[in-house]
mmCIF file of C-alpha atoms in Angstrom:
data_model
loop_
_atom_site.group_PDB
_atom_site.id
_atom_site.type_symbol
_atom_site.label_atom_id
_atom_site.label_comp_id
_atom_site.label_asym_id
_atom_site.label_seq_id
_atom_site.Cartn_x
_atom_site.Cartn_y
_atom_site.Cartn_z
ATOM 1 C CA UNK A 1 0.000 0.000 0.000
ATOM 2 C CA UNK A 2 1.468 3.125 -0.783
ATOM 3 C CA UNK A 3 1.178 5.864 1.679
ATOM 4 C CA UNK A 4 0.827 9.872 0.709
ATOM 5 C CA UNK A 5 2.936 12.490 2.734
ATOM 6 C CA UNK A 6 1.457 15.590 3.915
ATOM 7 C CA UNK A 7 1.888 18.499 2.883
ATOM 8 C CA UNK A 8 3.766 19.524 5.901
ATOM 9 C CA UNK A 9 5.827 15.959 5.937
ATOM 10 C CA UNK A 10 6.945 16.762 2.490
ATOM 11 C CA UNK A 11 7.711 20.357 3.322
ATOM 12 C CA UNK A 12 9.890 18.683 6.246
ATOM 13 C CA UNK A 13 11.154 15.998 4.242
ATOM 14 C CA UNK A 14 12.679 18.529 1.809
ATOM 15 C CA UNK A 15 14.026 20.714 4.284
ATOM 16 C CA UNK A 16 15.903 17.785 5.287
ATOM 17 C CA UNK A 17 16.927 16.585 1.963
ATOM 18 C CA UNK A 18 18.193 20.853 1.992
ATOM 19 C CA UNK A 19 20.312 20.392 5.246
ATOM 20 C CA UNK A 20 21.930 17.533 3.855
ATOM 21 C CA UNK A 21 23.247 19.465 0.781
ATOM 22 C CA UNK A 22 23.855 22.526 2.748
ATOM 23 C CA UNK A 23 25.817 19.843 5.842
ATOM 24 C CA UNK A 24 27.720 18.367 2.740
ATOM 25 C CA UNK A 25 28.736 22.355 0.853
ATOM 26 C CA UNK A 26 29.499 23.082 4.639
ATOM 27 C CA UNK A 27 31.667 20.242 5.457
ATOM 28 C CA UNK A 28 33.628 21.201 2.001
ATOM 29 C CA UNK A 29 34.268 24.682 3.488
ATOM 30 C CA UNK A 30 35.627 22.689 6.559
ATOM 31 C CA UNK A 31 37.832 20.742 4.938
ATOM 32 C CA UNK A 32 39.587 23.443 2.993
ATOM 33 C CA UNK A 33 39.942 25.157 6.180
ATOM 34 C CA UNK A 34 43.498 24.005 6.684
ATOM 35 C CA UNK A 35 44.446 26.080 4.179
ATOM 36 C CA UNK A 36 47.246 28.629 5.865
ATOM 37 C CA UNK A 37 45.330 31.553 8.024
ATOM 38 C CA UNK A 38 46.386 33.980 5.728
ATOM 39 C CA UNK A 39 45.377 32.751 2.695
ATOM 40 C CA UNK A 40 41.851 31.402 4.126
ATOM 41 C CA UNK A 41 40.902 34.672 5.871
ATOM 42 C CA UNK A 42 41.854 37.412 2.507
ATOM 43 C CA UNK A 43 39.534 34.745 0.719
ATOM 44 C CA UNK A 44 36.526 34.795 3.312
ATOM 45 C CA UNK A 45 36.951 38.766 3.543
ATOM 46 C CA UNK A 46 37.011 39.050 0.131
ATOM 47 C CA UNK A 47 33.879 36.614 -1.168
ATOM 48 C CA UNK A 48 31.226 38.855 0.731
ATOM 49 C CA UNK A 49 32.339 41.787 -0.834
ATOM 50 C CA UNK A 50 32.968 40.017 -4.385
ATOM 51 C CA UNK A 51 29.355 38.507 -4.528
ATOM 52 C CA UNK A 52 27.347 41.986 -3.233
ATOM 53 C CA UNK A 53 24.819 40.046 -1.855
ATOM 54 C CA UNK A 54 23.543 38.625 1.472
ATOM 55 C CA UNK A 55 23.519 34.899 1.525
ATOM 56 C CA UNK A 56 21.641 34.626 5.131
ATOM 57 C CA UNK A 57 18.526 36.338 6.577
ATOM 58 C CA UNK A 58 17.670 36.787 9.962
ATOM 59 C CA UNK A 59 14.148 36.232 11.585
ATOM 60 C CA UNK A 60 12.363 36.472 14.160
ATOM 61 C CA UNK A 61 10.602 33.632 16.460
ATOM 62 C CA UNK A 62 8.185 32.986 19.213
ATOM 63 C CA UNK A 63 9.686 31.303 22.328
ATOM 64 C CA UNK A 64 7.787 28.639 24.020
ATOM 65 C CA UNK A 65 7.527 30.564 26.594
ATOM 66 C CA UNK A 66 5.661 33.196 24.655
ATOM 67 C CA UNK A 67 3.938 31.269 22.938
ATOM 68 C CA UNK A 68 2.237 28.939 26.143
ATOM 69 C CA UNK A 69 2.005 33.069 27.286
ATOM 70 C CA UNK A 70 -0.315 33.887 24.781
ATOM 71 C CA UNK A 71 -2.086 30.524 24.783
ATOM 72 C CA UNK A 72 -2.648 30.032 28.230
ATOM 73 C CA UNK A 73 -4.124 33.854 28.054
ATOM 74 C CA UNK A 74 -6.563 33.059 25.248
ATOM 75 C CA UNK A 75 -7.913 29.974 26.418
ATOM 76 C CA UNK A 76 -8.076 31.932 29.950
ATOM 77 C CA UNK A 77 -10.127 34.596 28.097
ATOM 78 C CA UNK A 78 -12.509 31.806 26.972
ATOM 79 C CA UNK A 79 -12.621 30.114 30.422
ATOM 80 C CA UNK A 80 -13.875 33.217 31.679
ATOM 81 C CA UNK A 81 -16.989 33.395 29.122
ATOM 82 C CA UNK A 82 -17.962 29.915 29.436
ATOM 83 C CA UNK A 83 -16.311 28.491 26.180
ATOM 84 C CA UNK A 84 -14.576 25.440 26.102
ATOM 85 C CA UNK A 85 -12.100 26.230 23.125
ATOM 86 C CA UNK A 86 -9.099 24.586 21.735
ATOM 87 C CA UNK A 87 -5.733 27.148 21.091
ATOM 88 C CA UNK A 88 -2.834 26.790 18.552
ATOM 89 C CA UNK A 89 -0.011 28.861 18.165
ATOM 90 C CA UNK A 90 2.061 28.192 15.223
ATOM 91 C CA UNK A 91 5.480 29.867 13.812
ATOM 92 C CA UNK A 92 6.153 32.140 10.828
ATOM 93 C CA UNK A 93 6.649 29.167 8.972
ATOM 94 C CA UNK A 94 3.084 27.608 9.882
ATOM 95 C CA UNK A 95 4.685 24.930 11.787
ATOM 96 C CA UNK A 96 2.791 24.117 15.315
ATOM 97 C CA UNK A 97 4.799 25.513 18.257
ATOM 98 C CA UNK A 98 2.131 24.165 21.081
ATOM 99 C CA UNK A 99 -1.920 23.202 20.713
ATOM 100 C CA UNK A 100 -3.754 23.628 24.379
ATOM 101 C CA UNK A 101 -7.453 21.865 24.103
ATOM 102 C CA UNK A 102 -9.722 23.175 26.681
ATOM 103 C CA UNK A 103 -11.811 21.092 28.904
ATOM 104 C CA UNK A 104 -14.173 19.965 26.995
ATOM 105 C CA UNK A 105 -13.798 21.289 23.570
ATOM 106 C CA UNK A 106 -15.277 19.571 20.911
ATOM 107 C CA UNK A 107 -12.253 17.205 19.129
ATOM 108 C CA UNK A 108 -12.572 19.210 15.537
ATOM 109 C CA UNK A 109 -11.467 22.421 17.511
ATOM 110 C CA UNK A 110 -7.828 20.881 17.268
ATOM 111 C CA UNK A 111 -7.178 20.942 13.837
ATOM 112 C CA UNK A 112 -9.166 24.219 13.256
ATOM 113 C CA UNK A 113 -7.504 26.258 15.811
ATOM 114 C CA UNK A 114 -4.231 25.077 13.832
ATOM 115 C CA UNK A 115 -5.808 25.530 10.389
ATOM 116 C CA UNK A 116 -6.699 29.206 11.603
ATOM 117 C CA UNK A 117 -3.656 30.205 12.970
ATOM 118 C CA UNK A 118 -1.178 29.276 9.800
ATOM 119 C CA UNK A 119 -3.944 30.800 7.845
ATOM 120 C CA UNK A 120 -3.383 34.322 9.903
ATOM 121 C CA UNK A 121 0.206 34.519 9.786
ATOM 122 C CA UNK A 122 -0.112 32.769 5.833
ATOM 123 C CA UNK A 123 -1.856 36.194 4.894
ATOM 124 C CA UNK A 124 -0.472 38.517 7.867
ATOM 125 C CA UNK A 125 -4.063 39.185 8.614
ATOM 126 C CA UNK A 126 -7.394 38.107 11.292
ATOM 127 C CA UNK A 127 -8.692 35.296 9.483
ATOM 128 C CA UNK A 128 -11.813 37.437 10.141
ATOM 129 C CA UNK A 129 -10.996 39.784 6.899
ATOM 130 C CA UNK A 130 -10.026 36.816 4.957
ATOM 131 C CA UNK A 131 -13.401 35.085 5.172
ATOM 132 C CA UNK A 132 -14.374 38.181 2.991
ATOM 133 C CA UNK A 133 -12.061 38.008 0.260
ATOM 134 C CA UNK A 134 -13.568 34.854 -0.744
ATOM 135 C CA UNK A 135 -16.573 35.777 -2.564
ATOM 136 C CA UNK A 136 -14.001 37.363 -4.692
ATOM 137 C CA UNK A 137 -11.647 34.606 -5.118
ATOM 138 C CA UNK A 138 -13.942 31.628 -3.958
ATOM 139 C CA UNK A 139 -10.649 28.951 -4.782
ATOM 140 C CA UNK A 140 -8.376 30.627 -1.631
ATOM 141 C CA UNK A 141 -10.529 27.841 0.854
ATOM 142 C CA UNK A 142 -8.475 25.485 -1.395
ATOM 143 C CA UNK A 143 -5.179 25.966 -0.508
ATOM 144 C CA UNK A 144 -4.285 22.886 2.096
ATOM 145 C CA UNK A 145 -3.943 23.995 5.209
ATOM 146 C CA UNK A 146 -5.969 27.191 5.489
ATOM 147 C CA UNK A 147 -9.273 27.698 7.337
ATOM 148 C CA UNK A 148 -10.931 30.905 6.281
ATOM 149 C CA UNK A 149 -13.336 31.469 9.680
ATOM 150 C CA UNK A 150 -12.786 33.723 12.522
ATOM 151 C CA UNK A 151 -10.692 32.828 15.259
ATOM 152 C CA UNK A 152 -7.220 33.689 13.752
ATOM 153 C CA UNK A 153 -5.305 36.630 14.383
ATOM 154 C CA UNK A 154 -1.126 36.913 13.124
ATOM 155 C CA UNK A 155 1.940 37.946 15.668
ATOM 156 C CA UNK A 156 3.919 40.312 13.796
ATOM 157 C CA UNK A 157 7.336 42.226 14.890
ATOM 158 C CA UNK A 158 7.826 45.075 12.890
ATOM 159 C CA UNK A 159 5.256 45.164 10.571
ATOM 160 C CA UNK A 160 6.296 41.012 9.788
ATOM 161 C CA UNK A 161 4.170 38.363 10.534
ATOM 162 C CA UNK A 162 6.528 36.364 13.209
ATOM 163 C CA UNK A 163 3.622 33.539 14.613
ATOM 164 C CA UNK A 164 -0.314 33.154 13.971
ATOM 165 C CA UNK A 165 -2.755 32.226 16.852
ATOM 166 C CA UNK A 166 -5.687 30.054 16.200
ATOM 167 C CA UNK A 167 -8.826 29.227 18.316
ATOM 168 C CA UNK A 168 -12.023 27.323 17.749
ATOM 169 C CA UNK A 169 -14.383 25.722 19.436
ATOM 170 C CA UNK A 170 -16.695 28.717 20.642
ATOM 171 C CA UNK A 171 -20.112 29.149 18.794
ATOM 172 C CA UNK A 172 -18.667 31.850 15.999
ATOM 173 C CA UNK A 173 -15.892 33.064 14.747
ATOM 174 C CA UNK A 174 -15.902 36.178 16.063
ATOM 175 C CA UNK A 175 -15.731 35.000 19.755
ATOM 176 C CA UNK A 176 -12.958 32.224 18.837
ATOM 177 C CA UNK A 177 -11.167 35.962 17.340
ATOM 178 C CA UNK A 178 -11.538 38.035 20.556
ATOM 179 C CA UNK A 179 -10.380 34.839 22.581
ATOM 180 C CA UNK A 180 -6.889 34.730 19.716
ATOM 181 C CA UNK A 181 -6.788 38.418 20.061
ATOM 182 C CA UNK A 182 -6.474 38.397 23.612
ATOM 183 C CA UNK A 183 -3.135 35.465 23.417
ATOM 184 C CA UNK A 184 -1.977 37.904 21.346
ATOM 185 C CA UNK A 185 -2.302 41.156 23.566
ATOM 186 C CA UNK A 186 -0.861 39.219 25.984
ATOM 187 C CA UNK A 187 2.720 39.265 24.191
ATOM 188 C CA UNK A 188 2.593 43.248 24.359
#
């Protein structure tokens, strides 16, 4: 029987494939670095300059600890209403950093709080405004992954989407929202 990946295993699966090239151009740079101290450091100095471009970027993540912060203080915001809501917090990336279920929420809250919050920081927007932009492009609910209902709101740092958070599980979107807004208010 064959067995289909994920999406997300065969995003994972490629990064790994990746690391292994990158592990293998790395260990090449290692091994020529034997070369005399001289010679090796006029030729690091100069490739930087020679190339005129940046070959890394630097980003910006969640810690756990902020992350459990902001989704212990959205599904506290829910407690305190009566809703039994599940919360995901995911990275820039989409990937899931944690998933807290509420007592008693209802088992599709799981994958919906997840689905919500890649959607948010997908888009760098509440998943709120993206329900509307379907009725003009009605195919965006296609793209794997995304859930376009309230209850999704993005982390940014300057301006940059840097985490989404997703809850569901309340009785509309727009409570699941103010719940994910309030995780989020909590990293301020």
């Amino acid at each position: 029987m064959k067995k289909t990946l994920s999406r997300r295993a065969r995003v994972a699966t490629g990064g790994a494939v990746l690391a292994a090239v990158a592990a293998g151009t790395f260990g090449t740079v290692a091994a020529n670095a034997s070369a005399p101290a001289s010679a090796q450091d006029s030729a690091v100095a100069a490739a930087p300059v020679a190339a005129g471009k940046r070959d890394t970027t630097t980003s910006t993540h969640l810690t756990i600890d902020a992350a459990t912060k902001a989704a212990q203080a959205a599904l506290k915001a829910a407690t305190k209403e009566g809703q039994r809501v599940t919360v995901a917090v995911v990275d820039r990336n989409g990937n899931t950093i944690l998933t807290l279920r509420g007592d008693g929420a209802g088992p599709q809250s799981y994958e919906s709080a997840e689905r919500k919050a890649y959607t948010a920081v997908s888009w760098n927007a509440p998943t709120s405004e993206l329900e509307g932009r379907l009725e003009s492009a009605p195919n965006l609910k296609d793209i794997p992954g995304t859930l376009f209902l309230g209850g999704g709101v993005p982390v940014t740092a300057g301006k940059a989407p840097i985490a989404g958070i997703g809850v569901a599980g309340a009785p509309s979107g727009a409570l699941d929202e103010k719940f994910a807004q309030a995780g989020a208010a909590a990293l301020n």
